[in-house]
Amino acid sequence: MWDDAFPSFLIGLREGLEAGLIVSILVATLVRAGAKSRLPQVWTGVLAAIALAMSFGAVLTFTAASLSATAQEAFGGTLSIIAVAFVTAMVFWMRRSARSLSGEIKEKVTGALAMGSGMLIVTSFLAVGREGLETALFLWTTARAAGESVGPMIGAGVGLVIAAGLCWGLYRRVLKINLTKFFTATGAVLIVIAAGVLGYGLRDLQEGGVLPGKAAFAFDLSQSIDPSAWYTTLVQGVFNLMPAMTWLQVIAYAGYLAIVMTLFVRGVRTAAKPAPKPAPAPAAQPAGEQAPVAKDGAAEVASAEEGPAEGETADGDAPETQPTSQPESASEPASEPASAGAGRKRPAWLVPVAVVAVPAVVAGGIVAFGTSKPAGAPTIAVSEKECGKGFTAPKPGRQTFQMQNTGDKTSEVYLVDPGTNAVYGEIEGLAPGTTRDLVATIAGGSYAWRCVPTGGKAVTSAAVRVSGGGGAKAVVPVAEQDLAAPLRAYKQYVDHGLATLTDQTQKLSDDLAGDDLDAARTDWLTAHRTYSSLGAAYGTFEDFDKKINGRADGLPDGVHDKDFTGFHRIEYGLWHGASAAELSGPAQQLHDDVVGLRKAFPTQAFDPGDLPLRTHEILENTLQFELTGDTDEGSGSNLATADANLAGTQELLNVLRPLIAKREPQLLASIESDIARMQKLLDDAHHDGTWTPVEKLDATTRQRLNGITGQLLEHLAPVPDLLEIRKSA
């Protein structure tokens, strides 16, 4: 999580310190000018800036969440590039302005005091608001790049807290910071981070179809680099460098880094040259007007506690004699008569509440109305008789359609290309009389609606033609007959495996009948691996799976319960000192159950749509049970079982490969790369015929194994949706 937190920590520290310095100088200047009564106006402006920044972050988050996947990529990529531009400008501006920041703010405060309370609120709001908006944009971008928000938010929070502490130290004059060196060092690091954000943003634009070259990779190290290793997560989290990058990403990263870093370093060297010595001033500057930044660039903020006391000037000397009618400060107007405007006095809480409420209300309105369906979204009828009624050629872009089931049957509805049957959007289980929104990205091509009532005939509406608009991603549908051949191949694989398993369990039973416990342990593992490679996940073998491979969890007497049978019952006995005679009965029962399964399997119902599900479910079970050691009853062979489960998954992918490759070839490549890395980790745990128990793996290896399994599951997760059976007309 620290890897994801570091970029946000740095931006929080820099922007927090910059905003904090501005606030400190504002407060100190007002106190030294004898205008403490104006301090609430400063805090009101600061509060407004914070509310605006948080509202801006909410708008970014919820607006992006309402977009389609492709639109999210384009939206995120565009904002990433904008964030890079802001950060670059901020880095150069702060490098130039660090030494003169205090003087500039003091001049603005003096002008605001002369113009009234409203201008002081505006001054503090503008001074802090810019940093707030930059921080919100950069945080949103880094959180999107990291794929999670906890790390970036923690990093930003820590950075802001440290910045607040530094500003407090500067204000109390217990701390000095060389701002020139601080902003130079952090600026150089931010330039490197910004180069990574630029590369990530360009990749998003490629994924969103805005820029070309999505598949033009400059390099792909995904098969030789472990994605869960600490060094991989560090480089990816901090610098946004990926194991696979396109040519556009590499060129942009290198070009940005070379140009911007060169200009930055050149500017630092120029600023470091000694300036010509100024001519001596005609008179000594009063101590009270002393520049708040020391010669070495160290920040020095005048403390409120060291400001002028009543009857003293800022330098502590006695003030000149003034008429008693003169206001205490030239910047403050004389007091109005007590009666003037007394009845119109505004509550003190009104303005602070307003400056927080207004940005929040505006942001809420943008989220509510900007992410909802557009006004006048067409209503499309869904039924056997009226499928597509109300559908006219839509405009290109992201569109919302109100799908209303006007029939008497629950229905599925698809937006399709009638020529290829490719699906652009779908709704499942639309009940009679109900209306739901379907959001789809429209581009050039032909479009029609396909209504599939439960128990009825699929109906396809008349097609319409849309011109322009670029390309839109669609999924080529899978019909039940498309899965018929893969299902036959997989059933043959399982049937062959059950024949082998029958022989292996008979041998295990013979070992125990012959009182050969050592041979029984070896043959138990062989038979259990065979069974595990057959993909027994989520009731594939109906009730037989519980008999053959059931666990003791939930049984009244646990491992001693009479209903605890199968492989794990025998495993517990073999590795807990049970005699061969005690295990002969359970072994014979196991063999009988396997024979029963082999006989029943050809007649068992196997929904073709379940075949893609197994690609994910087998390893989901592996991560939940085998890699946690939960199913180990003493043999320490959970990794052997995981290896067999991986083999079963590969067999499923082999029979489904043509269907996946036709729809998502890049996804298939990612899956195969993950499998290769997981296989290597499992092979490393297998030495001389023995397997390392899960609990004896070192922490790093165990984390890597869990990490690659989780990543493989993420890549397998789209397969069921990709190969979902969709009924066509």
XYZ file of C-alpha atoms in Angstrom:
729
model
C 0.000 0.000 0.000
C 2.987 2.333 0.634
C 3.917 1.941 -3.035
C 0.557 3.425 -4.023
C 0.712 5.988 -1.220
C 4.077 7.585 -2.022
C 3.068 9.757 -5.022
C 0.040 11.065 -3.117
C 2.153 11.590 0.003
C 4.542 13.759 -1.985
C 1.802 15.833 -3.593
C 0.024 16.194 -0.236
C 3.257 17.357 1.415
C 4.128 19.851 -1.336
C 0.672 21.282 -1.880
C -0.081 21.229 1.843
C 3.109 23.105 2.632
C 2.465 25.609 -0.135
C -1.110 26.265 0.996
C -0.045 26.240 4.642
C 2.665 28.825 4.017
C 0.139 31.065 2.308
C -2.293 30.768 5.229
C 0.503 31.359 7.752
C 1.646 34.490 5.938
C -1.938 35.729 5.663
C -2.501 35.281 9.390
C 0.870 36.745 10.398
C 0.406 39.774 8.145
C -3.027 40.520 9.580
C -1.768 40.194 13.149
C 1.206 42.465 12.486
C -1.149 44.992 10.872
C -3.330 44.992 13.976
C -6.276 43.459 12.107
C -6.952 40.343 14.160
C -10.679 40.914 13.715
C -10.246 40.018 10.058
C -8.907 36.502 10.778
C -12.373 34.840 10.475
C -12.499 36.130 6.912
C -9.244 34.304 6.126
C -10.541 31.046 7.596
C -13.817 31.464 5.689
C -11.897 31.679 2.409
C -9.772 28.660 3.363
C -12.894 26.680 4.263
C -14.464 27.558 0.922
C -11.333 26.383 -0.911
C -11.351 23.043 0.941
C -15.061 22.548 0.220
C -14.480 23.298 -3.467
C -11.577 20.815 -3.688
C -13.554 18.020 -2.008
C -16.600 18.699 -4.189
C -14.402 18.618 -7.281
C -13.059 15.225 -6.198
C -16.608 13.916 -5.724
C -17.625 15.110 -9.181
C -14.636 13.337 -10.747
C -15.343 10.108 -8.865
C -19.076 9.817 -9.465
C -19.009 11.152 -13.009
C -16.412 8.572 -14.001
C -18.323 5.787 -12.242
C -21.393 6.426 -14.384
C -19.531 6.077 -17.676
C -19.132 2.966 -19.760
C -15.848 1.077 -19.477
C -14.511 2.584 -22.702
C -15.630 6.080 -21.767
C -14.038 5.698 -18.333
C -10.717 4.913 -19.988
C -10.957 7.998 -22.207
C -12.125 10.216 -19.322
C -9.386 8.995 -16.989
C -6.706 9.326 -19.659
C -7.701 12.896 -20.461
C -7.671 13.934 -16.798
C -4.321 12.193 -16.275
C -2.767 14.360 -18.989
C -4.393 17.488 -17.522
C -3.019 16.527 -14.103
C 0.467 16.169 -15.596
C 0.158 19.660 -17.100
C -0.921 21.141 -13.746
C 1.828 19.385 -11.809
C 4.466 20.463 -14.319
C 3.333 24.089 -14.145
C 3.214 23.924 -10.340
C 6.736 22.526 -10.110
C 8.217 25.309 -12.256
C 6.157 28.058 -10.603
C 7.159 27.040 -7.096
C 10.798 26.755 -8.057
C 10.718 30.391 -9.161
C 8.430 31.741 -6.422
C 9.706 30.070 -3.232
C 11.969 32.982 -2.269
C 9.435 35.738 -2.968
C 6.237 33.998 -1.860
C 5.955 35.843 1.447
C 6.341 39.281 -0.101
C 3.764 38.601 -2.811
C 1.157 37.370 -0.332
C 1.793 40.325 1.972
C 1.133 42.754 -0.890
C -2.144 40.979 -1.722
C -3.274 41.082 1.910
C -2.512 44.786 2.172
C -4.585 45.452 -0.938
C -7.431 43.264 0.335
C -7.524 45.082 3.665
C -8.002 48.364 1.855
C -10.839 46.969 -0.301
C -12.963 45.396 2.438
C -13.831 42.025 4.001
C -15.109 40.435 0.791
C -11.763 40.826 -0.944
C -9.925 39.234 1.985
C -12.161 36.154 1.699
C -11.536 36.056 -2.050
C -7.765 36.452 -1.559
C -7.482 33.539 0.853
C -9.889 31.450 -1.246
C -7.921 31.945 -4.459
C -4.574 31.474 -2.733
C -5.565 28.102 -1.266
C -8.135 26.988 -3.849
C -5.611 26.445 -6.624
C -3.608 24.045 -4.508
C -6.805 22.274 -3.448
C -8.003 21.704 -7.004
C -4.564 20.506 -8.120
C -4.414 18.106 -5.180
C -7.906 16.709 -5.861
C -7.137 16.113 -9.537
C -3.764 14.483 -8.873
C -5.182 12.288 -6.083
C -8.009 11.090 -8.320
C -5.526 10.308 -11.077
C -3.097 8.404 -8.832
C -5.928 6.458 -7.194
C -7.186 5.416 -10.609
C -3.682 4.374 -11.662
C -3.255 2.372 -8.442
C -6.632 0.694 -8.838
C -7.553 1.469 -5.227
C -8.099 4.559 -3.110
C -6.973 3.537 0.390
C -3.233 3.805 -0.246
C -3.351 7.146 -2.094
C -5.713 8.667 0.495
C -3.525 7.543 3.388
C -0.443 8.904 1.619
C -2.086 12.273 0.951
C -3.387 12.452 4.519
C 0.051 11.794 6.001
C 1.591 14.384 3.675
C -0.978 17.030 4.637
C -0.539 16.347 8.359
C 3.257 16.691 8.092
C 2.832 19.874 6.033
C 0.532 21.314 8.711
C 3.119 20.493 11.378
C 5.885 22.177 9.387
C 3.782 25.291 8.874
C 2.995 25.426 12.599
C 6.726 25.208 13.346
C 7.467 28.005 10.896
C 4.718 30.161 12.352
C 5.981 29.669 15.903
C 9.582 30.294 14.768
C 10.803 26.971 16.115
C 11.667 25.694 12.633
C 13.356 26.893 9.457
C 13.088 25.236 6.049
C 15.134 26.079 2.986
C 12.190 26.364 0.620
C 14.373 26.631 -2.474
C 16.078 23.297 -1.777
C 12.854 21.618 -0.595
C 10.791 22.510 -3.654
C 13.707 21.753 -5.984
C 14.203 18.238 -4.593
C 10.515 17.354 -4.472
C 10.006 18.949 -7.877
C 12.552 16.621 -9.471
C 10.829 13.566 -7.948
C 7.400 14.807 -9.038
C 8.619 15.197 -12.611
C 9.542 11.505 -12.646
C 6.156 10.560 -11.159
C 4.349 12.819 -13.633
C 6.122 11.054 -16.519
C 4.598 7.784 -15.310
C 1.144 9.371 -14.962
C 1.482 10.666 -18.534
C 2.282 7.153 -19.770
C -0.642 5.710 -17.821
C -2.985 8.379 -19.190
C -1.943 7.697 -22.773
C -2.549 3.977 -22.217
C -6.062 4.806 -20.970
C -6.695 6.829 -24.123
C -5.506 3.883 -26.205
C -7.795 1.531 -24.286
C -10.653 3.987 -24.799
C -10.089 4.046 -28.562
C -9.074 7.735 -28.612
C -5.450 7.048 -29.611
C -4.112 4.275 -31.872
C -1.415 1.711 -31.077
C -3.204 -0.259 -28.358
C -1.475 -3.500 -29.338
C 1.839 -1.974 -30.496
C 3.986 -2.965 -27.509
C 7.540 -1.684 -27.236
C 8.254 -4.441 -24.723
C 6.366 -7.059 -22.736
C 8.147 -8.421 -19.665
C 5.011 -9.877 -18.094
C 6.250 -13.452 -18.500
C 9.663 -12.799 -16.955
C 8.668 -10.430 -14.133
C 6.626 -11.477 -11.124
C 3.767 -8.917 -10.820
C 3.404 -9.552 -7.075
C 7.103 -9.090 -6.225
C 7.972 -6.120 -4.014
C 10.152 -4.497 -6.655
C 7.390 -4.788 -9.283
C 4.760 -3.196 -7.056
C 7.251 -0.498 -6.007
C 8.105 0.519 -9.574
C 4.505 0.269 -10.719
C 3.082 2.100 -7.700
C 5.587 4.952 -7.570
C 6.527 5.442 -11.210
C 3.526 3.915 -13.042
C 5.864 1.822 -15.166
C 4.177 -1.366 -16.346
C 5.714 -4.717 -17.351
C 4.198 -4.146 -20.809
C 4.187 -0.687 -22.427
C 3.257 0.491 -25.904
C 5.559 2.514 -28.129
C 3.458 5.634 -27.530
C 3.853 5.254 -23.761
C 7.612 4.727 -23.956
C 8.204 7.651 -26.344
C 6.009 10.002 -24.284
C 7.609 8.919 -20.992
C 11.172 9.332 -22.245
C 10.420 12.551 -24.137
C 8.629 14.222 -21.210
C 11.338 13.203 -18.759
C 14.185 14.369 -21.007
C 12.656 17.741 -21.919
C 11.028 18.737 -18.624
C 13.866 17.530 -16.384
C 16.439 19.332 -18.566
C 14.502 22.607 -18.372
C 13.994 22.166 -14.640
C 17.665 21.488 -13.888
C 18.750 24.342 -16.154
C 16.415 26.694 -14.308
C 17.792 25.535 -10.948
C 21.356 26.252 -12.069
C 20.369 29.670 -13.367
C 18.642 30.524 -10.088
C 21.695 29.367 -8.137
C 23.986 31.971 -9.759
C 24.643 34.880 -7.367
C 22.613 37.969 -8.176
C 24.422 41.323 -8.535
C 24.806 43.113 -5.237
C 22.197 45.902 -4.934
C 23.192 49.483 -4.262
C 23.028 50.486 -0.604
C 19.638 51.811 0.470
C 19.441 55.460 1.482
C 17.963 54.530 4.838
C 17.841 51.410 6.990
C 14.730 49.316 6.540
C 12.546 49.162 9.647
C 12.780 45.854 11.434
C 9.028 45.417 11.146
C 9.273 45.422 7.318
C 12.002 42.801 7.243
C 11.617 40.269 4.422
C 10.102 37.053 5.749
C 12.529 34.888 3.754
C 16.151 34.687 4.875
C 19.113 35.004 2.505
C 19.613 31.250 2.300
C 16.030 30.666 1.202
C 14.847 29.418 4.608
C 11.211 30.123 5.338
C 10.629 32.515 8.213
C 7.038 33.450 9.025
C 6.276 36.210 11.497
C 4.581 34.678 14.520
C 1.341 36.094 15.831
C 2.752 35.888 19.338
C 5.603 38.160 18.248
C 3.351 40.682 16.529
C 2.866 44.219 17.793
C 1.237 44.722 21.139
C -1.298 47.466 21.624
C 0.430 50.854 21.417
C 3.482 49.461 19.583
C 4.480 49.301 15.958
C 5.579 46.106 14.316
C 9.215 46.699 15.310
C 8.361 47.273 18.972
C 9.055 51.048 19.030
C 6.586 53.596 20.287
C 4.220 54.805 17.575
C 4.120 58.348 16.357
C 1.537 60.590 17.932
C -1.762 60.438 16.075
C -5.138 62.088 16.598
C -7.385 60.093 18.852
C -10.018 59.911 16.136
C -7.630 57.993 13.821
C -8.539 54.265 13.461
C -6.144 51.813 15.091
C -4.984 50.661 11.632
C -5.074 52.645 8.450
C -6.365 49.526 6.747
C -9.472 49.370 8.946
C -12.351 51.804 8.531
C -13.624 53.801 11.440
C -16.349 52.127 13.430
C -19.869 52.766 12.254
C -22.461 54.118 14.682
C -23.924 51.344 16.766
C -27.381 52.031 15.365
C -26.360 51.773 11.717
C -27.520 48.490 10.214
C -28.091 46.928 13.651
C -31.344 45.347 12.491
C -29.665 43.826 9.431
C -26.757 42.150 11.216
C -25.844 38.852 9.618
C -25.348 35.722 11.814
C -21.648 34.886 12.179
C -22.190 31.300 11.020
C -23.999 32.175 7.794
C -21.025 32.792 5.498
C -18.945 29.758 6.626
C -21.962 27.474 6.224
C -22.716 28.977 2.812
C -19.192 28.544 1.452
C -19.266 24.862 2.378
C -22.843 24.225 1.294
C -22.693 25.948 -2.096
C -19.862 23.811 -3.605
C -21.424 20.681 -2.104
C -24.859 21.479 -3.546
C -23.399 22.344 -6.947
C -21.346 19.123 -6.957
C -24.415 17.130 -5.929
C -26.381 18.660 -8.773
C -23.653 17.807 -11.284
C -23.497 14.228 -10.009
C -27.282 13.844 -9.891
C -28.094 15.373 -13.256
C -24.823 14.892 -15.091
C -24.708 11.143 -14.461
C -28.377 10.372 -14.892
C -29.996 9.553 -18.191
C -30.300 12.503 -20.542
C -33.616 14.243 -20.842
C -35.872 12.659 -23.371
C -34.146 9.259 -23.347
C -36.130 7.108 -25.788
C -38.432 4.429 -24.402
C -38.061 1.122 -26.245
C -40.693 -1.617 -25.995
C -39.592 -5.145 -25.086
C -41.992 -7.982 -25.947
C -42.658 -10.629 -28.554
C -45.088 -8.342 -30.427
C -43.502 -4.906 -29.941
C -39.775 -5.594 -29.746
C -37.911 -2.373 -30.548
C -41.007 -0.190 -30.886
C -39.957 3.447 -30.416
C -36.400 2.844 -31.655
C -34.995 5.349 -34.129
C -31.435 5.875 -35.294
C -29.540 7.239 -32.252
C -26.725 9.760 -32.343
C -23.149 8.502 -31.974
C -21.720 8.525 -28.470
C -22.810 7.252 -25.092
C -26.601 6.839 -25.089
C -29.208 5.793 -22.522
C -32.302 3.819 -23.576
C -35.333 3.175 -21.369
C -36.279 -0.443 -21.894
C -39.938 -1.124 -20.977
C -41.304 -4.669 -20.912
C -44.743 -4.314 -22.481
C -45.348 -8.076 -22.647
C -46.473 -10.647 -20.086
C -43.195 -12.594 -19.785
C -39.892 -11.818 -18.142
C -37.459 -11.073 -20.926
C -33.839 -10.547 -21.831
C -33.033 -7.766 -24.278
C -29.891 -7.141 -26.311
C -28.706 -4.255 -28.470
C -27.057 -6.074 -31.380
C -25.488 -5.709 -34.781
C -27.996 -7.775 -36.800
C -25.348 -8.677 -39.350
C -22.860 -10.254 -36.941
C -25.044 -10.711 -33.822
C -22.389 -8.806 -31.842
C -23.845 -7.480 -28.579
C -23.373 -3.824 -27.540
C -25.503 -3.902 -24.392
C -27.943 -6.140 -22.549
C -30.462 -6.406 -19.719
C -31.361 -9.722 -18.127
C -34.536 -10.541 -16.214
C -36.657 -7.550 -17.242
C -39.993 -8.288 -15.555
C -43.355 -7.466 -17.199
C -44.465 -3.875 -16.703
C -41.033 -2.688 -15.506
C -38.590 -0.204 -17.034
C -34.808 -0.225 -16.748
C -32.049 1.798 -18.369
C -29.602 0.306 -20.840
C -26.475 2.362 -21.492
C -24.397 1.710 -24.615
C -21.780 3.489 -26.695
C -23.028 4.061 -30.230
C -20.697 4.307 -33.223
C -21.040 3.876 -36.947
C -22.851 0.668 -37.946
C -26.157 -1.206 -37.872
C -28.208 -1.616 -34.677
C -31.291 -3.599 -33.715
C -32.989 -4.856 -30.563
C -33.321 -8.552 -29.779
C -36.007 -9.507 -27.248
C -35.844 -12.984 -25.719
C -38.923 -13.755 -23.540
C -38.640 -16.611 -21.060
C -40.064 -19.689 -22.728
C -40.790 -17.718 -25.884
C -39.219 -17.089 -29.245
C -36.458 -14.552 -29.753
C -37.561 -11.552 -31.825
C -35.273 -9.051 -33.547
C -36.473 -5.548 -34.404
C -35.914 -3.676 -37.629
C -32.355 -2.409 -37.993
C -31.266 1.225 -38.130
C -28.056 2.655 -39.550
C -25.771 5.105 -37.703
C -23.083 7.085 -39.506
C -19.845 8.375 -37.966
C -18.783 8.183 -34.339
C -15.679 5.994 -34.568
C -15.744 2.446 -33.231
C -17.667 0.776 -30.406
C -16.665 -2.421 -28.655
C -19.084 -5.319 -28.989
C -19.058 -8.932 -27.825
C -19.572 -11.660 -30.404
C -22.323 -13.801 -28.844
C -21.961 -17.481 -28.014
C -24.763 -19.860 -28.930
C -25.368 -23.166 -27.188
C -24.102 -25.079 -30.207
C -20.804 -23.151 -30.026
C -20.118 -24.831 -26.678
C -21.225 -28.291 -27.805
C -17.838 -29.379 -29.149
C -15.841 -28.010 -26.152
C -18.290 -29.744 -23.803
C -17.871 -33.090 -25.591
C -14.079 -32.758 -25.430
C -14.145 -31.916 -21.754
C -16.484 -34.809 -20.925
C -14.103 -37.177 -22.697
C -11.230 -35.777 -20.614
C -13.189 -36.288 -17.368
C -14.359 -39.775 -18.369
C -10.784 -40.822 -19.107
C -9.653 -39.336 -15.796
C -12.347 -41.242 -13.875
C -11.185 -44.502 -15.476
C -7.658 -43.794 -14.278
C -8.952 -42.788 -10.845
C -10.856 -46.079 -10.506
C -7.622 -48.032 -10.924
C -5.760 -45.742 -8.511
C -8.315 -46.014 -5.706
C -8.337 -49.799 -6.128
C -4.571 -49.786 -5.674
C -4.920 -47.615 -2.563
C -7.444 -50.059 -1.145
C -5.104 -52.986 -1.929
C -2.208 -51.221 -0.148
C -4.211 -50.930 3.035
C -5.530 -54.465 2.758
C -1.877 -55.573 2.536
C -0.909 -53.443 5.577
C 1.483 -51.278 3.482
C 1.004 -47.786 4.921
C 3.982 -46.222 3.086
C 2.668 -47.344 -0.292
C -0.804 -46.189 0.739
C 0.477 -42.650 1.432
C 2.126 -42.461 -1.992
C -0.864 -43.890 -3.839
C -3.279 -41.692 -1.874
C -1.544 -38.555 -3.170
C -1.487 -39.859 -6.751
C -5.208 -40.647 -6.687
C -6.127 -37.358 -4.988
C -4.204 -35.339 -7.584
C -6.023 -37.153 -10.374
C -9.401 -36.380 -8.833
C -8.476 -32.727 -8.252
C -7.417 -32.309 -11.898
C -10.963 -33.200 -13.033
C -12.354 -29.827 -11.979
C -14.627 -30.833 -9.118
C -15.822 -27.308 -8.300
C -19.221 -26.119 -7.082
C -21.025 -29.453 -7.415
C -19.668 -30.592 -10.769
C -20.164 -34.214 -9.694
C -23.362 -33.582 -7.732
C -23.557 -35.605 -4.472
C -20.558 -37.769 -5.339
C -18.125 -34.928 -4.654
C -19.146 -34.735 -0.993
C -18.652 -38.489 -0.588
C -15.307 -38.581 -2.415
C -13.691 -35.305 -1.345
C -15.833 -33.946 1.499
C -14.341 -32.066 4.467
C -14.950 -32.465 8.174
C -16.009 -28.835 8.595
C -19.544 -28.573 9.961
C -19.882 -32.224 10.943
C -20.972 -32.747 14.577
C -17.957 -34.910 15.482
C -15.485 -33.373 13.043
C -12.837 -35.774 11.755
C -14.351 -38.557 13.884
C -17.857 -38.173 12.452
C -19.340 -41.225 10.737
C -20.223 -39.103 7.698
C -16.621 -37.964 7.214
C -15.579 -40.084 4.221
C -13.405 -40.045 1.140
C -9.911 -38.779 0.460
C -9.646 -36.471 3.473
C -10.890 -39.151 5.875
C -8.144 -41.496 4.674
C -5.577 -38.652 4.697
C -6.333 -37.900 8.338
C -5.838 -41.539 9.297
C -2.653 -42.070 7.262
C -0.918 -39.075 8.835
C -2.333 -39.436 12.358
C -1.280 -42.965 13.239
C -4.345 -44.973 12.218
C -3.733 -48.624 11.415
C -4.214 -50.149 7.970
C -7.115 -52.184 9.320
C -8.888 -49.016 10.505
C -8.540 -47.427 7.058
C -9.397 -50.428 4.906
C -13.143 -49.788 5.205
C -12.966 -46.049 4.270
C -10.619 -46.907 1.359
C -13.009 -49.510 -0.022
C -15.904 -47.082 0.334
C -13.884 -44.444 -1.552
C -13.287 -46.879 -4.402
C -16.977 -47.823 -4.544
C -17.960 -44.158 -4.686
C -15.503 -43.495 -7.544
C -16.928 -46.476 -9.453
C -20.415 -45.071 -8.853
C -19.358 -41.635 -10.124
C -17.801 -43.093 -13.259
C -21.013 -44.962 -14.001
C -23.268 -41.947 -13.295
C -21.178 -39.236 -14.973
C -22.357 -39.805 -18.576
C -25.958 -39.278 -17.451
C -25.318 -36.305 -15.161
C -26.657 -32.957 -16.297
C -23.940 -30.552 -17.378
C -25.167 -27.166 -18.540
C -22.919 -25.973 -21.404
C -23.053 -22.479 -19.885
C -21.326 -23.855 -16.779
C -18.207 -24.773 -18.727
C -16.809 -21.191 -18.839
C -17.691 -20.801 -15.136
C -15.356 -23.653 -14.194
C -12.351 -21.751 -15.550
C -12.738 -19.342 -12.640
C -14.342 -21.480 -9.951
C -11.660 -24.195 -9.724
C -8.911 -21.738 -8.820
C -11.297 -19.710 -6.659
C -11.649 -22.830 -4.528
C -7.875 -23.276 -4.631
C -7.241 -19.797 -3.268
C -9.890 -20.220 -0.570
C -9.013 -23.717 0.641
C -5.709 -25.110 -0.655
C -3.529 -21.989 -0.433
C -4.772 -21.265 3.088
C -4.028 -24.814 4.276
C -7.672 -25.215 5.260
C -8.053 -28.651 3.658
C -4.783 -30.117 4.973
C -5.513 -33.129 7.173
C -1.851 -33.920 7.833
C -0.254 -34.774 4.497
C 1.055 -31.267 3.800
C 0.124 -31.780 0.141
C -2.088 -28.762 -0.464
C 0.302 -27.380 -3.058
C 0.125 -30.707 -4.914
C -3.656 -30.283 -4.979
C -3.269 -26.690 -6.185
C -1.008 -27.962 -8.958
C -3.669 -30.488 -10.004
C -6.370 -27.783 -9.892
C -4.231 -25.627 -12.172
C -3.939 -28.548 -14.596
C -7.727 -28.909 -14.595
C -8.108 -25.202 -15.328
C -5.671 -25.448 -18.222
C -7.662 -28.313 -19.691
C -10.830 -26.215 -19.607
C -9.036 -23.315 -21.254
C -7.700 -25.640 -23.953
C -11.185 -26.670 -25.047
C -12.456 -23.072 -24.835
C -9.386 -21.483 -26.439
C -10.864 -20.974 -29.943
C -13.900 -19.155 -28.542
C -11.831 -16.912 -26.264
C -9.180 -16.153 -28.898
C -11.875 -15.033 -31.339
C -13.211 -12.493 -28.840
C -10.326 -11.410 -26.574
C -6.920 -12.640 -27.789
C -5.088 -10.248 -25.471
C -7.009 -11.613 -22.472
C -5.970 -15.135 -23.392
C -2.327 -14.060 -23.588
C -2.554 -12.517 -20.106
C -4.138 -15.686 -18.691
C -1.438 -17.899 -20.179
C 1.266 -15.631 -18.789
C -0.258 -15.809 -15.301
C -0.556 -19.600 -15.483
C 3.111 -19.910 -16.412
C 4.165 -17.823 -13.397
C 1.901 -19.739 -11.026
C 3.183 -23.064 -12.390
C 6.781 -22.018 -11.772
C 6.060 -21.127 -8.148
C 4.367 -24.487 -7.613
C 7.226 -26.349 -9.302
C 9.694 -24.607 -6.987
C 7.803 -26.097 -4.012
C 8.184 -29.649 -5.369
C 11.498 -31.342 -4.581
C 12.409 -35.014 -4.969
C 8.806 -36.164 -5.008
C 7.788 -34.189 -1.903
C 5.790 -30.971 -1.635
C 6.471 -28.097 0.736
C 3.497 -27.649 3.105
C 1.751 -24.304 2.745
C 2.507 -23.289 6.326
C 6.251 -23.886 5.768
C 6.529 -21.554 2.800
C 8.486 -18.404 3.576
C 6.367 -15.263 3.795
C 7.598 -13.816 0.490
C 6.902 -16.970 -1.517
C 3.483 -17.377 0.029
C 2.597 -13.770 -0.767
C 3.809 -14.182 -4.332
C 1.776 -17.357 -4.786
C -1.378 -15.757 -3.395
C -0.734 -12.648 -5.473
C -0.316 -14.423 -8.806
C -3.322 -16.649 -8.102
C -5.426 -13.568 -7.367
C -4.205 -11.884 -10.535
C -4.982 -15.006 -12.574
C -8.494 -15.043 -11.101
C -8.958 -11.405 -12.143
C -8.006 -12.273 -15.708
C -10.257 -15.357 -15.681
C -13.242 -13.437 -14.285
C -14.378 -12.001 -17.681
C -14.423 -15.435 -19.352
C -17.930 -16.459 -18.151
C -19.418 -13.161 -19.379
C -17.432 -13.339 -22.589
C -18.756 -16.830 -23.359
C -22.264 -16.365 -21.979
C -24.882 -18.105 -24.094
C -27.159 -15.581 -25.780
C -30.211 -16.688 -27.692
C -30.467 -15.379 -31.238
C -33.454 -15.081 -33.564
